[in-house]
Short mmCIF file of C-alpha atoms and ligand atoms in Angstrom, two decimals:
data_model
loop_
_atom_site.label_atom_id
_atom_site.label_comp_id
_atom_site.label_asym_id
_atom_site.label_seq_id
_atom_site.Cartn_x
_atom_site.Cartn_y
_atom_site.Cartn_z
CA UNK A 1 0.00 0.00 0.00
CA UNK A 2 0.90 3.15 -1.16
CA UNK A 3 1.53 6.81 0.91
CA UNK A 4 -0.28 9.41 -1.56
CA UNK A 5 -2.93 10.16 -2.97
CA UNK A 6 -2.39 9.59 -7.14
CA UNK A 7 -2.28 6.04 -8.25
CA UNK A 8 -0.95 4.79 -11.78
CA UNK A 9 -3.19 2.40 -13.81
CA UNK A 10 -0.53 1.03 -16.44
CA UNK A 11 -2.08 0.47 -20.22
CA UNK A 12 -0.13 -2.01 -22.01
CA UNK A 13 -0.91 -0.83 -25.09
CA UNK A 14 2.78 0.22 -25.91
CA UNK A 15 3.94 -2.77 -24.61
CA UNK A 16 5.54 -5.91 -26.87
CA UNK A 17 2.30 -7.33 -27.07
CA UNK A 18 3.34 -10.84 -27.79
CA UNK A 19 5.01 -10.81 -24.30
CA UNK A 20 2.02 -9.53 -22.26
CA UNK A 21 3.25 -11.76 -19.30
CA UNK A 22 6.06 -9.95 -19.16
CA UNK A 23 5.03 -6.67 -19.94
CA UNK A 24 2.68 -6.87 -16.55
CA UNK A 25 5.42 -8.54 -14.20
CA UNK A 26 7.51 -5.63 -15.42
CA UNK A 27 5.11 -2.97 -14.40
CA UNK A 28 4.52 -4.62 -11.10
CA UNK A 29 8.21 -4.90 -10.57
CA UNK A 30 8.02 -0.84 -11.33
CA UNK A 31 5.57 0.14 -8.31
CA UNK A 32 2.16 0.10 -10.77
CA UNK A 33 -0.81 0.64 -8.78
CA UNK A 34 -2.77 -1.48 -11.75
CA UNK A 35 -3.07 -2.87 -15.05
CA UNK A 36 -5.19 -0.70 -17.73
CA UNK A 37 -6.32 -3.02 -20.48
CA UNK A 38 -7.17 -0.88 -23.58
CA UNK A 39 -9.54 -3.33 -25.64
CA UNK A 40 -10.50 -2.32 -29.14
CA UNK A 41 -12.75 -3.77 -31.55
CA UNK A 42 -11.64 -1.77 -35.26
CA UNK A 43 -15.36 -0.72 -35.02
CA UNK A 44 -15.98 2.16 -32.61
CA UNK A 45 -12.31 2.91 -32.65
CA UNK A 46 -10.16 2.48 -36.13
CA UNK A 47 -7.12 0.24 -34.18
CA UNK A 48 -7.94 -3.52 -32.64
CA UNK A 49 -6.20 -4.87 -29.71
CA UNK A 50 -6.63 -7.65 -27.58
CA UNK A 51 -9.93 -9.55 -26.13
CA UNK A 52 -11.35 -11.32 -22.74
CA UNK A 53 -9.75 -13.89 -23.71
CA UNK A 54 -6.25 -12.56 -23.84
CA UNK A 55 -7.06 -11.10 -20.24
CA UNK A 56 -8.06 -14.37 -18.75
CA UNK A 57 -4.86 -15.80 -19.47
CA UNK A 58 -3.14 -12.66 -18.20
CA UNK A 59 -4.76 -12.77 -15.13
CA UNK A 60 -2.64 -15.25 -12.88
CA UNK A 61 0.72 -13.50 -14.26
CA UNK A 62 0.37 -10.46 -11.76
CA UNK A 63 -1.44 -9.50 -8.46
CA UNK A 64 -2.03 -6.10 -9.53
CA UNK A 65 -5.85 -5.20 -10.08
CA UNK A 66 -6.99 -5.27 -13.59
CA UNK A 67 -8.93 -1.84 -15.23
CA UNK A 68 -10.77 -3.07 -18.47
CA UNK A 69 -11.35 0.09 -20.98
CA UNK A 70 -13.62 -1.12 -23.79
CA UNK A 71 -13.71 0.88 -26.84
CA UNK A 72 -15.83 -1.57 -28.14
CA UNK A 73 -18.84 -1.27 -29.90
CA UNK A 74 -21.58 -3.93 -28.41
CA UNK A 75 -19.95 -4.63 -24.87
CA UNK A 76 -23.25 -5.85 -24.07
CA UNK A 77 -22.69 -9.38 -25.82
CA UNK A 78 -19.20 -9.87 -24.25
CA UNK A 79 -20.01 -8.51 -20.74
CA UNK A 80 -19.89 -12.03 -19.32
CA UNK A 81 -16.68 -12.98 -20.92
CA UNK A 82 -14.94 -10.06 -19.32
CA UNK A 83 -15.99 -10.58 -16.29
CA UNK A 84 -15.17 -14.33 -16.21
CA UNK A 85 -11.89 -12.91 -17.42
CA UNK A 86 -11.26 -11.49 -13.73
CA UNK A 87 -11.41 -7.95 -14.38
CA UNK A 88 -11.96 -5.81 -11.31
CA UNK A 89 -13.22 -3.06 -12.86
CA UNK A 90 -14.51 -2.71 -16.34
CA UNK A 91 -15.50 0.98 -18.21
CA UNK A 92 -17.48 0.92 -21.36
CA UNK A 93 -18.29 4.07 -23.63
CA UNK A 94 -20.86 6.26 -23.35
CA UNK A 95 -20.96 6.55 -27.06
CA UNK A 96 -22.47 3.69 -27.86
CA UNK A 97 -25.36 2.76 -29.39
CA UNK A 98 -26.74 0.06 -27.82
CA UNK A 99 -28.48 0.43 -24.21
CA UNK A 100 -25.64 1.14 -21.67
CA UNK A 101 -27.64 0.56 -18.65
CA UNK A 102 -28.15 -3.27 -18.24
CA UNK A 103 -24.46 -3.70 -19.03
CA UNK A 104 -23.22 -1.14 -15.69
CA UNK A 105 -25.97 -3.22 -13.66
CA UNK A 106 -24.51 -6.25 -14.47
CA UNK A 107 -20.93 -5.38 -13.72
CA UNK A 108 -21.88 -3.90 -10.36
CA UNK A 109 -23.84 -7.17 -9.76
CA UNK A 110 -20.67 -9.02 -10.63
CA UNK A 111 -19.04 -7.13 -7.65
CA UNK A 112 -16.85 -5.17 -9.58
CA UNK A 113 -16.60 -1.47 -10.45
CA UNK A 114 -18.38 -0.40 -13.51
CA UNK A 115 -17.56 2.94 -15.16
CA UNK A 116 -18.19 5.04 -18.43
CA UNK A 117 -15.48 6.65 -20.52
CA UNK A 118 -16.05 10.09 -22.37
CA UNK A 119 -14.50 10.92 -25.55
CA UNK A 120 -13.00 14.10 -26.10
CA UNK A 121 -15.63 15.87 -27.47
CA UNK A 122 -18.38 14.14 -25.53
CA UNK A 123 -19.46 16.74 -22.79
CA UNK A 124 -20.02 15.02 -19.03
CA UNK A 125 -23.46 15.64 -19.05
CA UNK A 126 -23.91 12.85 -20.77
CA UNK A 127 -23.21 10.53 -18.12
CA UNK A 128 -25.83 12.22 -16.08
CA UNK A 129 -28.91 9.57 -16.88
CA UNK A 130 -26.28 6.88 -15.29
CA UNK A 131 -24.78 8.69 -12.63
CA UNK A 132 -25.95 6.18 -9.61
CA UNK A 133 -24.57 3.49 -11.41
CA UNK A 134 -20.91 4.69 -11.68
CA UNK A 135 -17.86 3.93 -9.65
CA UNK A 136 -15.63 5.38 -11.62
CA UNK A 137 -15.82 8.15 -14.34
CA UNK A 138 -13.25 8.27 -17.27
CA UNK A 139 -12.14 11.47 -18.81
CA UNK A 140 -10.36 10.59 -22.46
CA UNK A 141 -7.75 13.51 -23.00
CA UNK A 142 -6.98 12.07 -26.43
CA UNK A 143 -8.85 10.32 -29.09
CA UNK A 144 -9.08 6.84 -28.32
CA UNK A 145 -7.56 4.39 -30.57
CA UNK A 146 -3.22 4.69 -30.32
CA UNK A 147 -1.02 5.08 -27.42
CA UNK A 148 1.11 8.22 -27.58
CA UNK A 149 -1.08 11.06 -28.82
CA UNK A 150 -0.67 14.60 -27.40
CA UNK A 151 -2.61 15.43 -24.11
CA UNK A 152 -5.35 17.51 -24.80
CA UNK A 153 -5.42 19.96 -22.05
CA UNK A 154 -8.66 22.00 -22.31
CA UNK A 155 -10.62 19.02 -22.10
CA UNK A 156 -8.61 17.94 -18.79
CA UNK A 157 -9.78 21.48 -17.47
CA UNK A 158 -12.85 21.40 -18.71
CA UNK A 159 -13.76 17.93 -17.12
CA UNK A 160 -11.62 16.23 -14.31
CA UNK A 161 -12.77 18.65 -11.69
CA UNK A 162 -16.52 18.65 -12.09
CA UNK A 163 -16.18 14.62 -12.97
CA UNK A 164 -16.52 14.13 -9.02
CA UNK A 165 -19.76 15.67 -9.00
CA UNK A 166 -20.73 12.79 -11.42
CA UNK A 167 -19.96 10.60 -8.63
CA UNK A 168 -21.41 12.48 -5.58
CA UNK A 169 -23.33 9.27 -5.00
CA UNK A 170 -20.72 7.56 -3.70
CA UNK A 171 -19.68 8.75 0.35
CA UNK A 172 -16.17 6.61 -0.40
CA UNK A 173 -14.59 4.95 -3.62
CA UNK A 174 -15.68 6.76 -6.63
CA UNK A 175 -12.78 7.14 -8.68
CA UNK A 176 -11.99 9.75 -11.66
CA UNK A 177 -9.39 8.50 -14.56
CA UNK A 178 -7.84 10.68 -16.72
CA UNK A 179 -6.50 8.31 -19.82
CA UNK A 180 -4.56 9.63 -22.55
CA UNK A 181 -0.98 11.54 -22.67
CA UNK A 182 -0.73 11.61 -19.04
CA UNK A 183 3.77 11.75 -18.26
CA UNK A 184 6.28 13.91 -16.55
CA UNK A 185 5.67 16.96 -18.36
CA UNK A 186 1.01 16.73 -17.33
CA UNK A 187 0.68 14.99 -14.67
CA UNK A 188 1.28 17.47 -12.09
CA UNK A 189 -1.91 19.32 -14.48
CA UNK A 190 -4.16 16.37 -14.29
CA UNK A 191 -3.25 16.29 -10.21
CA UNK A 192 -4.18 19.57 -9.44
CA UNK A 193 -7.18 18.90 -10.69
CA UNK A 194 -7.58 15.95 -8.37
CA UNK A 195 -7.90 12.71 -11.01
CA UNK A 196 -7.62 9.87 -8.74
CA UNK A 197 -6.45 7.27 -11.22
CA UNK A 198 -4.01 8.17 -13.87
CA UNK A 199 -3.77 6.08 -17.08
CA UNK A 200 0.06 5.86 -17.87
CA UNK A 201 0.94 3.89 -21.40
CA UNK A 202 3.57 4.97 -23.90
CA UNK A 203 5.28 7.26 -20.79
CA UNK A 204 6.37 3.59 -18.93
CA UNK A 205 7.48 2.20 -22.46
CA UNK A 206 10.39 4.71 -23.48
CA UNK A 207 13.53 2.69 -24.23
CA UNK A 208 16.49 4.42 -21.73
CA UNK A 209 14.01 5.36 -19.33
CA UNK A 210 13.61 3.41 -15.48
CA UNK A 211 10.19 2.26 -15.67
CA UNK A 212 10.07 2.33 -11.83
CA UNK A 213 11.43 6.01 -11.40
CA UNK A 214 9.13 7.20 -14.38
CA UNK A 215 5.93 5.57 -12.38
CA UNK A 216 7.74 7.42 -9.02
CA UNK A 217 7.82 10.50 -10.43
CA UNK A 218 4.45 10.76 -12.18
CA UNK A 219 2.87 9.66 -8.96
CA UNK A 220 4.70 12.27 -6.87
CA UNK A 221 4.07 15.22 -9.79
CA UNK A 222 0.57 14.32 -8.87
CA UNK A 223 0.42 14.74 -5.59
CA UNK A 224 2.22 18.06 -5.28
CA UNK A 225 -0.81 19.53 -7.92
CA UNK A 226 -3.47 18.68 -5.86
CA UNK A 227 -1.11 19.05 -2.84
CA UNK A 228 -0.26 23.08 -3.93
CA UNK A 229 -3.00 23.70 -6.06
CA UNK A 230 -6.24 22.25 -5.23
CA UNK A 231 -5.54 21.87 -1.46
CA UNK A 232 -4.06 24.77 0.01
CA UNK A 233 -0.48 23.34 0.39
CA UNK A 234 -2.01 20.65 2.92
CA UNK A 235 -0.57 17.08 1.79
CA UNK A 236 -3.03 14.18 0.36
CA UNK A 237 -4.77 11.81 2.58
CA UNK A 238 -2.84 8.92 2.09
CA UNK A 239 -5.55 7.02 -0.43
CA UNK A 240 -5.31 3.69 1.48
CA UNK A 241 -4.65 4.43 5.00
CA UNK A 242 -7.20 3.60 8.03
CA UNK A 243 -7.51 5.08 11.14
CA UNK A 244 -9.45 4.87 14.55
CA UNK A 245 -13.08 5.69 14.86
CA UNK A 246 -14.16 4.47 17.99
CA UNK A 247 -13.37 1.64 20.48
CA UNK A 248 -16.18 -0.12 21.84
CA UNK A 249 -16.84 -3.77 23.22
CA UNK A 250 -17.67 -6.07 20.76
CA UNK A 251 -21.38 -6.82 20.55
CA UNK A 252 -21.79 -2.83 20.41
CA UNK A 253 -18.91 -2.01 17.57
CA UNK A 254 -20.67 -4.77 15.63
CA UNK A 255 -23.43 -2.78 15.63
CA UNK A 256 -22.27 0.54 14.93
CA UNK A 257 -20.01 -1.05 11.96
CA UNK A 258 -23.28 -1.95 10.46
CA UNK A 259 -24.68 1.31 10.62
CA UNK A 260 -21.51 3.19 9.04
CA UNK A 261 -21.06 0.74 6.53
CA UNK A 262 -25.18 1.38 5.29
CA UNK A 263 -24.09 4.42 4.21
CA UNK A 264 -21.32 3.18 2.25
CA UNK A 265 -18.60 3.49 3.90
CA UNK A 266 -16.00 0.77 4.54
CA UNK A 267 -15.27 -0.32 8.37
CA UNK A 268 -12.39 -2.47 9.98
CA UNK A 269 -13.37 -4.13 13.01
CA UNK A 270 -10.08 -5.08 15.14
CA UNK A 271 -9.60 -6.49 18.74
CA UNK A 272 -7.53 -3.47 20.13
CA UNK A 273 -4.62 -3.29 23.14
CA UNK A 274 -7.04 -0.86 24.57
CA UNK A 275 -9.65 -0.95 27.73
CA UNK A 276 -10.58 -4.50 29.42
CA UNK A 277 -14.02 -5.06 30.01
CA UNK A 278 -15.29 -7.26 32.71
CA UNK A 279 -16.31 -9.86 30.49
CA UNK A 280 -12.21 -10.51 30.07
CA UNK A 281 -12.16 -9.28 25.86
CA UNK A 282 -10.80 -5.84 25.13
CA UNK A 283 -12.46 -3.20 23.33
CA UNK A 284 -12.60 -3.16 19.47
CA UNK A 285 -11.51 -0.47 17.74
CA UNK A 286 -13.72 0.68 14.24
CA UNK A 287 -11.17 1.85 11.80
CA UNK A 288 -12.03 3.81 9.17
CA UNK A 289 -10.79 5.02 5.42
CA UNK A 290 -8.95 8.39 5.92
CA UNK A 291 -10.39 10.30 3.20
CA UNK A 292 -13.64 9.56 4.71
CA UNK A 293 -12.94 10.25 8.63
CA UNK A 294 -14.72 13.57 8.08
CA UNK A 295 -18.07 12.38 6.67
CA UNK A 296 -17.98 9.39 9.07
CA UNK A 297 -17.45 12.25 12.52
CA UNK A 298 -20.27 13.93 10.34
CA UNK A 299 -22.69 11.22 9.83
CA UNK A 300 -21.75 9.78 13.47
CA UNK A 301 -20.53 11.82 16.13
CA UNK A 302 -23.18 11.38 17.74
CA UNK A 303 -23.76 7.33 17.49
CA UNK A 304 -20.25 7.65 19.10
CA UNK A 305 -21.18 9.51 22.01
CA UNK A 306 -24.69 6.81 22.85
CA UNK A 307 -22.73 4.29 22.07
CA UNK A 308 -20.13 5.20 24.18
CA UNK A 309 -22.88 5.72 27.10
CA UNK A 310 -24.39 2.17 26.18
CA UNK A 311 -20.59 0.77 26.23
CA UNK A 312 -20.85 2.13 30.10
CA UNK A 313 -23.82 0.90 31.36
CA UNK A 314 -23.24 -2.65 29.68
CA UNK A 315 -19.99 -2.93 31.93
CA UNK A 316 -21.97 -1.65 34.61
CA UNK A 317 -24.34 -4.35 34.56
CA UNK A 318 -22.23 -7.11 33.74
CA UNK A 319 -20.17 -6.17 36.70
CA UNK A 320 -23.26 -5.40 39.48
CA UNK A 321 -24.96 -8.52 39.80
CA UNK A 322 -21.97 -10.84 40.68
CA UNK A 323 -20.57 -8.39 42.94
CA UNK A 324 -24.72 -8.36 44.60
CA UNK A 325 -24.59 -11.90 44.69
CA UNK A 326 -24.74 -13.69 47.84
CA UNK A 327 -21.24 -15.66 48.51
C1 LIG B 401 -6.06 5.20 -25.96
C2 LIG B 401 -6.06 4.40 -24.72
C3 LIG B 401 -5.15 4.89 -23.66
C4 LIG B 401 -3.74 5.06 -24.14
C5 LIG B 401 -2.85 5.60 -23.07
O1 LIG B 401 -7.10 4.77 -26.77
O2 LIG B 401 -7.33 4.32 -24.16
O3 LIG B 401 -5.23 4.03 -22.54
O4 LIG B 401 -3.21 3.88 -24.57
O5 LIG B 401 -1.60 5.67 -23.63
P1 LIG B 401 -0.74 7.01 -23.57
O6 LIG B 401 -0.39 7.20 -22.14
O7 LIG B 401 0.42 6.73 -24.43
O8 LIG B 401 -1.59 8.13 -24.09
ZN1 LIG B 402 -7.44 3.37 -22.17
#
């Protein structure tokens, strides 16, 4: 797990394509957050690539998690196959002509995180009618089709920022991509404003250049946009890192987990080195994501402070009769 906030999804589309394996075990090697998988049909984009197949055999070569970006025509029919495939998250095209809807159902369904790309001149509001059914919302700053086009940076500031709004749905894990041109010399641009998940292809690929520094240094670039320019000099949340709710005895944190995680928000429940209670188990502590401690003390400040009252009076009364008791 990473400090940070950016995180690099790695296309392989500049990669010796005969020697995917490699190609991915490479990229892990380098400090890739994930694997984007740019899959073209020669129908809605003029360039073909590589299919499910392809990716299901990929799939035990590397840990990292797999992005599918379909600029296919009629994912509908192959939804299935992708997902068999073990993609964990799978983006289809707005664009498209057939009915978008039943395939971002079926992905979520699947477990996985469904999302819809935007092609450069397709404006966001477009993604409006499927808003609630997005995890993640690409913004294309090039045409899609080739690896190593030219970064198109109006469209970057016309859409990364406001994508989030897309995915105001979401209290934690909505993610915006930015795919297309992103290196050294943009991605402290597409940073600042605050892309979560930054598609890197031809950049990793240049012969002479350390694949790990390059992923490094785009990462850090990143950070220091939003860090300087969209967040008042305060550094990132680190994007992965948990920390302490509450503590509460067990029976109660179960039951405050539940109620934080309704509102979708992830939970950790851990036995803690903190108080004893009298039934001999410790308290647990709730640990929460980081970038979402403020909406959780939002949400449940308050749940904290009755269950914190309720964590009392349940020692209390554990502890009274036996010490009433008759010896
Ligand atoms: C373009 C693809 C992108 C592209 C990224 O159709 O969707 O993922 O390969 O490559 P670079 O970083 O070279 O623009
Ligand atoms: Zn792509």
């Amino acid at each position: 797990m990473g400090v940070g906030r950016a995180r690099i999804s790695a296309s392989v589309l500049d990669a010796d394509l005969s020697n995917l394996a490699h190609a991915v075990r490479r990229l892990e090697k380098a400090g890739a957050d994930r694997v984007h998988l740019d899959v073209m049909d020669g129908h809605f984009v003029p360039n073909l690539t590589f299919g499910p197949k392809t990716i299901r055999h990929l799939r035990p070569r590397t840990e990292l998690p797999f992005d599918a970006h379909l600029m296919i025509s009629e994912p509908g029919r192959s939804i299935e196959e992708f997902l068999d495939a073990g993609c964990d998250s799978i983006t289809i095209h707005v664009e498209i002509e057939e009915p978008i809807e039943p395939t971002l159902r079926r992905i979520r369904e699947a477990g996985r995180a469904a999302g819809l790309a935007l092609k450069p001149a397709t404006p966001l509001a477009a993604l409006e009618p499927y808003a609630e059914l997005l995890d993640i919302v690409m913004v294309m700053t090039v045409e899609p089709g080739f690896g190593g086009q030219a970064f198109m940076r109006d469209v970057a500031r016309e859409k990364i920022l406001p994508a989030r709004k897309v995915l105001r749905h979401k209290a934690y894990g909505g993610e915006v991509h930015v795919d297309g041109g992103v290196n050294r010399e943009t991605a402290e641009f597409v940073g600042a404003l605050g892309a979560d998940i930054l598609v890197v292809g031809s950049a990793l690929f240049v012969k002479g250049r350390d694949m790990g520094r390059e992923v490094r240094l785009i990462r850090a670039l990143a950070d220091e946009g939003y860090q300087f320019q969209l967040n008042d000099g305060q550094p990132p949340i680190p994007r992965d890192s948990m920390v302490r709710f509450t503590a509460l005895p067990q029976h109660l944190a179960r039951e405050l987990m539940d109620r934080i995680e309704a509102g979708g928000i992830p939970v950790i429940m851990l036995r803690s080195d903190g108080r004893m209670n009298p039934n001999g188990v410790r308290d647990y502590d709730l640990l929460v994501p980081a970038t979402a401690e403020a909406l959780v003390t939002e949400r449940h400040a308050t749940d904290r402070d009755d269950y914190g009252r309720r964590a009392d009076a349940w020692r209390d009364a554990f502890a009274e009769p036996a010490e009433s008791r008759p010896r």
